[in-house]
Amino acid sequence: MTTAASPDHHAVQPDRADGAANPVDAGRTGLLKLDNISKIFGGVKALQSVKFDIMPGEVVCLAGENGCGKSTLIKVISGVYQPEAGAVMLMDGQSIEGLNPAKARDLGIQVIWQDLALFPEMTVAENIAFEQNLGPRPRLVNYRQMKDAARRILARLGVAIDLDRSVRTLSIAQRQTVAIARALVADARLVFMDEPTASLSHAETEALLAIVRRLSADGIAVVFVSHRLAEVLDVCTRVTVLRDGQYVGTFPTAGMTQTRLTELMTGRTFDYAVRSTDLSRAPVVLQVEGLTRRGEYDGVSLSIRKGEILGLTGRLGAGRTELALTLFGMSPASSGSIRLNGEALSLRSNRQAIRAGIAYVSEDRLSLGLVQPQSIGDNTVAAVLDNLLGPAHLIDPAKRGALIDDWIRKLAVKIGKPEDAVSTLSGGNQQRIVLAKWLATNPKLLILDSPTVGVDVGARAGIFAIIHQLAAQGMAILLISDEIPEVYFNADRILHMRLGRIVAEYLPGATTMDRIEGDVHA
């Protein structure tokens, strides 16, 4: 996949920048209309003359790469930040000034952030009706009233969840539903959803999109923020695009393609093509025969050759991650064999796997891939500390610094200083640090489990360019993803896993992407 500068012409016409009415808006009263929204932090223009509007019951996407200003704009609309002088903010045609979070909630503006901000030890009913029990003075909680309110809202959404269950026991999809229900209890008229499907399976995503459509039918406006462009085009009527804090345009989704939307977001064109590499004579790096772990997967056999990218896809619960954890020594198999470069392995820990030459990039970057409070440098060298010891068995600062600088340069990580906390980086740059940490171990086999979760489209292209380069240098790579386009355009072969078994193998180019998607989601 290659990129180039994007031309200025648009296949899909945006709303007019001169302020004239767009045909989409004719005859309708806007719920929210913003114009000339700017925000400056310490001389940095996070937003510059941005405009945005939404109608009652409309579902609009707010799109752009990480760092483009989406979160800043949402925080302006929800009263967390005050815009610069000259901003125009209208709600129901009336000017709103001095907006703060409390006033925004009173206006019916609710934001469901990616972390959901739920109380894990409290029950479903307590989380949903939480705001109803807030007030200036302490009072007794009416649990019957609380449950009745929660039950009504869940019924309105068409879902059933045990109101007495602790939120920590719920799936991510159920937690999303609880967060939406809490917004509705607060009489939401405009709901922002930040990456609501990032951790959901295909079936769970479809269920969430059904809820979004139900909200729209009830007249509630929804602003949908997602890096999964297919669902954006499916559920939204328009998309507002930001790039580097500036307004690119607002476009109808009818006639829009994922490729065109990606170009608008990044300012680059992308040339998608399947990999075509003859690896039939390359030596086998990983050979798995009849691998079984009771209750998780059964009789798995596969091989990966030197320089090959093997894609592994399937629905959530198919056993993909469980298989990866076995290959990384975290969950020993019940039976079967694993060979690396012809040598039989009996892996009982991840330390053994690392010493054998296996690296694993987890799908959960935030809690398993990185130590967020620690520095970029510390995270980069975390897996190779033994290699940095000097004569006194202490870490040699010169070796440490050289290794950090080398990998930051090789992977083109955009950072301030290596001493900065890794949490200060964008999702794409955090993922590059995770890659750097494991590539520093000089692995023979690299396992990538959903490597682009929460990473925007431009950063994804950069990550896959690195993966292709590693394969060209002879590394064997297992690429696990439930996003079919990712494996289709980046793998030499694709395996379909269902209910713990490998049920099909595909060659991209010889098989259509539609067929694979149909098989996986059947």
CSV table of N, CA and C in Angstrom, one decimal, residues 28-144:
chain,number,residue,atom,x,y,z
A,28,ARG,N,-35.1,22.5,7.5
A,28,ARG,CA,-35.0,21.9,8.8
A,28,ARG,C,-34.3,22.8,9.8
A,29,THR,N,-34.8,22.7,11.0
A,29,THR,CA,-34.2,23.5,12.1
A,29,THR,C,-33.1,22.7,12.8
A,30,GLY,N,-31.9,23.3,12.8
A,30,GLY,CA,-30.8,22.7,13.4
A,30,GLY,C,-30.8,22.5,14.9
A,31,LEU,N,-30.3,21.4,15.4
A,31,LEU,CA,-30.2,21.2,16.8
A,31,LEU,C,-29.0,22.0,17.3
A,32,LEU,N,-27.9,21.7,16.7
A,32,LEU,CA,-26.6,22.4,17.1
A,32,LEU,C,-25.9,22.9,15.9
A,33,LYS,N,-25.5,24.2,15.9
A,33,LYS,CA,-24.7,24.8,14.8
A,33,LYS,C,-23.6,25.5,15.4
A,34,LEU,N,-22.4,25.2,14.9
A,34,LEU,CA,-21.1,25.9,15.3
A,34,LEU,C,-20.5,26.5,14.1
A,35,ASP,N,-19.8,27.7,14.4
A,35,ASP,CA,-19.0,28.3,13.3
A,35,ASP,C,-17.9,29.0,14.0
A,36,ASN,N,-16.8,29.1,13.2
A,36,ASN,CA,-15.6,29.8,13.7
A,36,ASN,C,-15.1,29.4,15.0
A,37,ILE,N,-15.1,28.0,15.3
A,37,ILE,CA,-14.6,27.5,16.5
A,37,ILE,C,-13.1,27.3,16.5
A,38,SER,N,-12.4,28.1,17.3
A,38,SER,CA,-10.9,27.9,17.4
A,38,SER,C,-10.6,27.7,18.9
A,39,LYS,N,-9.4,27.0,19.1
A,39,LYS,CA,-8.9,26.8,20.4
A,39,LYS,C,-7.4,26.7,20.4
A,40,ILE,N,-6.8,27.5,21.2
A,40,ILE,CA,-5.3,27.6,21.3
A,40,ILE,C,-4.8,27.2,22.6
A,41,PHE,N,-3.8,26.3,22.6
A,41,PHE,CA,-3.1,25.9,23.9
A,41,PHE,C,-1.7,26.2,23.8
A,42,GLY,N,-1.3,27.2,24.6
A,42,GLY,CA,0.1,27.6,24.6
A,42,GLY,C,0.7,27.9,23.3
A,43,GLY,N,-0.1,28.6,22.4
A,43,GLY,CA,0.4,29.0,21.1
A,43,GLY,C,0.1,28.0,20.0
A,44,VAL,N,-0.3,26.7,20.4
A,44,VAL,CA,-0.6,25.7,19.4
A,44,VAL,C,-2.1,25.8,19.1
A,45,LYS,N,-2.4,25.9,17.8
A,45,LYS,CA,-3.8,25.9,17.4
A,45,LYS,C,-4.4,24.5,17.2
A,46,ALA,N,-5.1,24.1,18.3
A,46,ALA,CA,-5.7,22.8,18.3
A,46,ALA,C,-6.9,22.8,17.4
A,47,LEU,N,-7.6,23.9,17.3
A,47,LEU,CA,-8.7,24.1,16.4
A,47,LEU,C,-8.6,25.4,15.7
A,48,GLN,N,-9.0,25.5,14.4
A,48,GLN,CA,-8.8,26.8,13.7
A,48,GLN,C,-10.0,26.9,12.8
A,49,SER,N,-11.0,27.8,13.2
A,49,SER,CA,-12.1,28.2,12.4
A,49,SER,C,-12.9,27.0,11.9
A,50,VAL,N,-13.2,26.1,12.9
A,50,VAL,CA,-14.0,24.9,12.6
A,50,VAL,C,-15.5,25.1,12.7
A,51,LYS,N,-16.2,24.5,11.8
A,51,LYS,CA,-17.7,24.5,11.8
A,51,LYS,C,-18.2,23.1,11.9
A,52,PHE,N,-19.5,23.1,12.5
A,52,PHE,CA,-20.1,21.8,12.7
A,52,PHE,C,-21.6,22.0,12.9
A,53,ASP,N,-22.4,21.1,12.4
A,53,ASP,CA,-23.9,21.2,12.6
A,53,ASP,C,-24.5,19.8,12.6
A,54,ILE,N,-25.6,19.7,13.3
A,54,ILE,CA,-26.3,18.4,13.3
A,54,ILE,C,-27.8,18.7,13.6
A,55,MET,N,-28.6,17.9,13.0
A,55,MET,CA,-30.1,18.0,13.1
A,55,MET,C,-30.7,17.0,14.1
A,56,PRO,N,-31.8,17.3,14.6
A,56,PRO,CA,-32.5,16.3,15.5
A,56,PRO,C,-32.6,15.0,14.8
A,57,GLY,N,-32.2,13.9,15.5
A,57,GLY,CA,-32.4,12.6,15.0
A,57,GLY,C,-31.3,12.2,13.9
A,58,GLU,N,-30.4,13.1,13.6
A,58,GLU,CA,-29.4,12.8,12.6
A,58,GLU,C,-28.2,12.0,13.3
A,59,VAL,N,-27.6,11.2,12.5
A,59,VAL,CA,-26.3,10.5,12.9
A,59,VAL,C,-25.2,11.0,12.0
A,60,VAL,N,-24.3,11.7,12.6
A,60,VAL,CA,-23.2,12.4,11.9
A,60,VAL,C,-21.8,11.8,12.4
A,61,CYS,N,-20.9,11.6,11.5
A,61,CYS,CA,-19.6,11.1,11.9
A,61,CYS,C,-18.7,12.3,12.0
A,62,LEU,N,-17.8,12.4,13.1
A,62,LEU,CA,-16.8,13.3,13.2
A,62,LEU,C,-15.5,12.5,12.9
A,63,ALA,N,-14.8,12.8,11.8
A,63,ALA,CA,-13.7,12.0,11.3
A,63,ALA,C,-12.4,12.7,11.2
A,64,GLY,N,-11.3,12.0,11.4
A,64,GLY,CA,-10.0,12.6,11.3
A,64,GLY,C,-9.0,11.7,12.0
A,65,GLU,N,-7.7,11.9,11.7
A,65,GLU,CA,-6.7,11.2,12.3
A,65,GLU,C,-6.5,11.6,13.8
A,66,ASN,N,-5.9,10.7,14.6
A,66,ASN,CA,-5.6,11.1,16.0
A,66,ASN,C,-4.8,12.4,16.0
A,67,GLY,N,-5.2,13.3,16.9
A,67,GLY,CA,-4.5,14.6,17.0
A,67,GLY,C,-5.1,15.7,16.0
A,68,CYS,N,-6.2,15.3,15.3
A,68,CYS,CA,-6.7,16.3,14.3
A,68,CYS,C,-7.6,17.4,15.0
A,69,GLY,N,-8.0,17.1,16.3
A,69,GLY,CA,-8.9,18.1,17.0
A,69,GLY,C,-10.2,17.6,17.3
A,70,LYS,N,-10.5,16.3,17.1
A,70,LYS,CA,-11.9,15.8,17.4
A,70,LYS,C,-12.2,15.9,18.8
A,71,SER,N,-11.3,15.4,19.7
A,71,SER,CA,-11.6,15.4,21.1
A,71,SER,C,-11.7,16.9,21.7
A,72,THR,N,-10.9,17.7,21.1
A,72,THR,CA,-10.9,19.1,21.5
A,72,THR,C,-12.3,19.8,21.2
A,73,LEU,N,-12.8,19.5,20.0
A,73,LEU,CA,-14.1,20.0,19.6
A,73,LEU,C,-15.2,19.5,20.4
A,74,ILE,N,-15.1,18.2,20.8
A,74,ILE,CA,-16.2,17.6,21.6
A,74,ILE,C,-16.1,18.2,23.0
A,75,LYS,N,-14.9,18.5,23.5
A,75,LYS,CA,-14.8,19.2,24.8
A,75,LYS,C,-15.3,20.6,24.8
A,76,VAL,N,-15.2,21.3,23.6
A,76,VAL,CA,-15.8,22.6,23.5
A,76,VAL,C,-17.3,22.5,23.5
A,77,ILE,N,-17.8,21.6,22.8
A,77,ILE,CA,-19.3,21.4,22.7
A,77,ILE,C,-19.9,21.0,24.1
A,78,SER,N,-19.1,20.2,24.9
A,78,SER,CA,-19.6,19.7,26.2
A,78,SER,C,-19.2,20.6,27.3
A,79,GLY,N,-18.6,21.8,27.0
A,79,GLY,CA,-18.4,22.8,28.0
A,79,GLY,C,-17.1,22.6,28.8
A,80,VAL,N,-16.3,21.6,28.5
A,80,VAL,CA,-15.0,21.4,29.2
A,80,VAL,C,-14.0,22.5,28.8
A,81,TYR,N,-14.0,22.9,27.5
A,81,TYR,CA,-13.1,24.0,27.1
A,81,TYR,C,-14.0,25.2,26.6
A,82,GLN,N,-13.4,26.4,26.7
A,82,GLN,CA,-14.1,27.6,26.2
A,82,GLN,C,-13.4,27.9,24.9
A,83,PRO,N,-14.1,28.1,23.8
A,83,PRO,CA,-13.5,28.5,22.5
A,83,PRO,C,-12.9,29.9,22.5
A,84,GLU,N,-12.1,30.2,21.6
A,84,GLU,CA,-11.6,31.6,21.5
A,84,GLU,C,-12.7,32.6,21.1
A,85,ALA,N,-12.4,33.9,21.2
A,85,ALA,CA,-13.3,34.9,20.9
A,85,ALA,C,-13.7,34.8,19.4
A,86,GLY,N,-15.0,35.1,19.2
A,86,GLY,CA,-15.5,35.1,17.8
A,86,GLY,C,-16.2,33.8,17.4
A,87,ALA,N,-16.3,32.9,18.4
A,87,ALA,CA,-17.0,31.6,18.1
A,87,ALA,C,-18.5,31.8,18.1
A,88,VAL,N,-19.2,31.1,17.2
A,88,VAL,CA,-20.6,31.1,17.2
A,88,VAL,C,-21.1,29.7,17.6
A,89,MET,N,-22.0,29.6,18.6
A,89,MET,CA,-22.5,28.4,19.1
A,89,MET,C,-24.0,28.6,19.2
A,90,LEU,N,-24.8,27.8,18.5
A,90,LEU,CA,-26.3,27.9,18.5
A,90,LEU,C,-26.9,26.6,18.8
A,91,MET,N,-27.8,26.6,19.8
A,91,MET,CA,-28.6,25.4,20.1
A,91,MET,C,-30.1,25.7,19.9
A,92,ASP,N,-30.8,25.0,19.0
A,92,ASP,CA,-32.1,25.3,18.7
A,92,ASP,C,-32.3,26.7,18.1
A,93,GLY,N,-31.2,27.2,17.5
A,93,GLY,CA,-31.2,28.5,16.9
A,93,GLY,C,-30.9,29.6,17.9
A,94,GLN,N,-30.7,29.3,19.1
A,94,GLN,CA,-30.4,30.3,20.2
A,94,GLN,C,-28.9,30.2,20.5
A,95,SER,N,-28.3,31.4,20.7
A,95,SER,CA,-26.9,31.5,21.1
A,95,SER,C,-26.7,30.9,22.5
A,96,ILE,N,-25.6,30.2,22.6
A,96,ILE,CA,-25.3,29.6,23.9
A,96,ILE,C,-23.9,30.2,24.3
A,97,GLU,N,-23.8,30.8,25.4
A,97,GLU,CA,-22.5,31.4,25.9
A,97,GLU,C,-22.2,30.9,27.3
A,98,GLY,N,-20.9,30.9,27.7
A,98,GLY,CA,-20.5,30.5,29.0
A,98,GLY,C,-20.8,29.1,29.3
A,99,LEU,N,-20.7,28.3,28.3
A,99,LEU,CA,-21.0,26.8,28.4
A,99,LEU,C,-20.1,26.2,29.4
A,100,ASN,N,-20.6,25.4,30.3
A,100,ASN,CA,-19.8,24.5,31.2
A,100,ASN,C,-20.4,23.1,31.2
A,101,PRO,N,-19.7,22.1,31.7
A,101,PRO,CA,-20.3,20.7,31.7
A,101,PRO,C,-21.7,20.6,32.2
A,102,ALA,N,-22.0,21.3,33.3
A,102,ALA,CA,-23.4,21.2,33.9
A,102,ALA,C,-24.4,21.8,33.0
A,103,LYS,N,-24.1,23.0,32.4
A,103,LYS,CA,-25.0,23.6,31.5
A,103,LYS,C,-25.2,22.8,30.2
A,104,ALA,N,-24.1,22.1,29.7
A,104,ALA,CA,-24.2,21.3,28.6
A,104,ALA,C,-25.1,20.1,28.8
A,105,ARG,N,-25.0,19.5,30.0
A,105,ARG,CA,-25.9,18.4,30.4
A,105,ARG,C,-27.4,18.9,30.5
A,106,ASP,N,-27.6,20.1,31.0
A,106,ASP,CA,-28.9,20.6,31.1
A,106,ASP,C,-29.5,20.8,29.7
A,107,LEU,N,-28.7,21.1,28.7
A,107,LEU,CA,-29.1,21.3,27.3
A,107,LEU,C,-29.3,20.0,26.6
A,108,GLY,N,-29.0,18.9,27.3
A,108,GLY,CA,-29.2,17.5,26.7
A,108,GLY,C,-28.0,17.0,25.9
A,109,ILE,N,-26.8,17.6,26.2
A,109,ILE,CA,-25.5,17.1,25.5
A,109,ILE,C,-24.8,16.1,26.4
A,110,GLN,N,-24.6,14.9,25.9
A,110,GLN,CA,-24.0,13.9,26.7
A,110,GLN,C,-22.8,13.3,25.8
A,111,VAL,N,-21.7,13.0,26.5
A,111,VAL,CA,-20.6,12.4,25.8
A,111,VAL,C,-20.3,11.1,26.5
A,112,ILE,N,-20.2,10.0,25.6
A,112,ILE,CA,-19.8,8.7,26.1
A,112,ILE,C,-18.3,8.5,25.6
A,113,TRP,N,-17.4,8.7,26.5
A,113,TRP,CA,-16.0,8.6,26.1
A,113,TRP,C,-15.6,7.1,25.9
A,114,GLN,N,-14.5,6.8,25.3
A,114,GLN,CA,-14.1,5.5,25.1
A,114,GLN,C,-13.9,4.6,26.3
A,115,ASP,N,-13.5,5.3,27.4
A,115,ASP,CA,-13.3,4.5,28.7
A,115,ASP,C,-14.7,4.4,29.4
A,116,LEU,N,-15.7,5.0,28.9
A,116,LEU,CA,-17.1,4.8,29.4
A,116,LEU,C,-17.4,5.5,30.7
A,117,ALA,N,-16.4,5.6,31.6
A,117,ALA,CA,-16.5,6.3,32.9
A,117,ALA,C,-17.6,5.7,33.7
A,118,LEU,N,-17.7,4.4,33.8
A,118,LEU,CA,-18.7,3.7,34.6
A,118,LEU,C,-18.1,3.4,36.0
A,119,PHE,N,-18.9,3.0,36.9
A,119,PHE,CA,-18.4,2.6,38.3
A,119,PHE,C,-18.5,1.0,38.3
A,120,PRO,N,-17.3,0.4,38.2
A,120,PRO,CA,-17.4,-1.1,38.0
A,120,PRO,C,-17.9,-1.9,39.2
A,121,GLU,N,-17.8,-1.4,40.4
A,121,GLU,CA,-18.3,-2.1,41.6
A,121,GLU,C,-19.8,-1.9,41.8
A,122,MET,N,-20.4,-0.9,41.1
A,122,MET,CA,-21.8,-0.6,41.3
A,122,MET,C,-22.6,-1.4,40.4
A,123,THR,N,-23.9,-1.6,40.6
A,123,THR,CA,-24.8,-2.4,39.8
A,123,THR,C,-25.2,-1.6,38.5
A,124,VAL,N,-25.8,-2.4,37.6
A,124,VAL,CA,-26.3,-1.8,36.3
A,124,VAL,C,-27.3,-0.6,36.6
A,125,ALA,N,-28.2,-0.9,37.5
A,125,ALA,CA,-29.2,0.1,37.8
A,125,ALA,C,-28.6,1.3,38.4
A,126,GLU,N,-27.6,1.1,39.3
A,126,GLU,CA,-27.0,2.3,40.0
A,126,GLU,C,-26.2,3.1,39.0
A,127,ASN,N,-25.5,2.5,38.1
A,127,ASN,CA,-24.8,3.2,37.0
A,127,ASN,C,-25.7,4.0,36.1
A,128,ILE,N,-26.8,3.4,35.7
A,128,ILE,CA,-27.7,4.1,34.8
A,128,ILE,C,-28.4,5.3,35.4
A,129,ALA,N,-28.9,5.1,36.7
A,129,ALA,CA,-29.6,6.2,37.3
A,129,ALA,C,-28.7,7.0,38.2
A,130,PHE,N,-27.4,7.0,38.0
A,130,PHE,CA,-26.5,7.6,38.9
A,130,PHE,C,-26.8,9.1,39.1
A,131,GLU,N,-27.0,9.8,37.9
A,131,GLU,CA,-27.2,11.3,38.0
A,131,GLU,C,-28.5,11.7,38.7
A,132,GLN,N,-29.5,10.8,38.6
A,132,GLN,CA,-30.7,11.1,39.3
A,132,GLN,C,-30.6,11.3,40.8
A,133,ASN,N,-29.5,10.7,41.3
A,133,ASN,CA,-29.4,10.8,42.8
A,133,ASN,C,-28.3,11.9,43.2
A,134,LEU,N,-27.9,12.7,42.2
A,134,LEU,CA,-27.0,13.8,42.6
A,134,LEU,C,-27.8,15.0,43.0
A,135,GLY,N,-27.3,15.8,43.9
A,135,GLY,CA,-28.0,17.0,44.3
A,135,GLY,C,-27.1,17.7,45.3
A,136,PRO,N,-27.6,18.9,45.7
A,136,PRO,CA,-26.8,19.8,46.6
A,136,PRO,C,-26.8,19.2,48.0
A,137,ARG,N,-27.8,18.4,48.4
A,137,ARG,CA,-27.9,17.9,49.7
A,137,ARG,C,-28.0,16.4,49.8
A,138,PRO,N,-27.4,15.7,50.8
A,138,PRO,CA,-27.5,14.3,50.9
A,138,PRO,C,-28.9,13.8,51.0
A,139,ARG,N,-29.3,12.7,50.5
A,139,ARG,CA,-30.6,12.1,50.6
A,139,ARG,C,-30.6,10.6,50.5
A,140,LEU,N,-31.7,10.0,50.9
A,140,LEU,CA,-31.7,8.6,50.8
A,140,LEU,C,-32.0,8.2,49.4
A,141,VAL,N,-31.4,7.0,49.0
A,141,VAL,CA,-31.6,6.6,47.6
A,141,VAL,C,-32.9,5.7,47.5
A,142,ASN,N,-33.7,6.0,46.6
A,142,ASN,CA,-34.9,5.2,46.3
A,142,ASN,C,-34.6,4.1,45.3
A,143,TYR,N,-34.2,2.9,45.7
A,143,TYR,CA,-33.7,1.9,44.8
A,143,TYR,C,-34.8,1.4,43.9
A,144,ARG,N,-36.1,1.4,44.4
A,144,ARG,CA,-37.2,1.0,43.5
A,144,ARG,C,-37.3,1.9,42.3
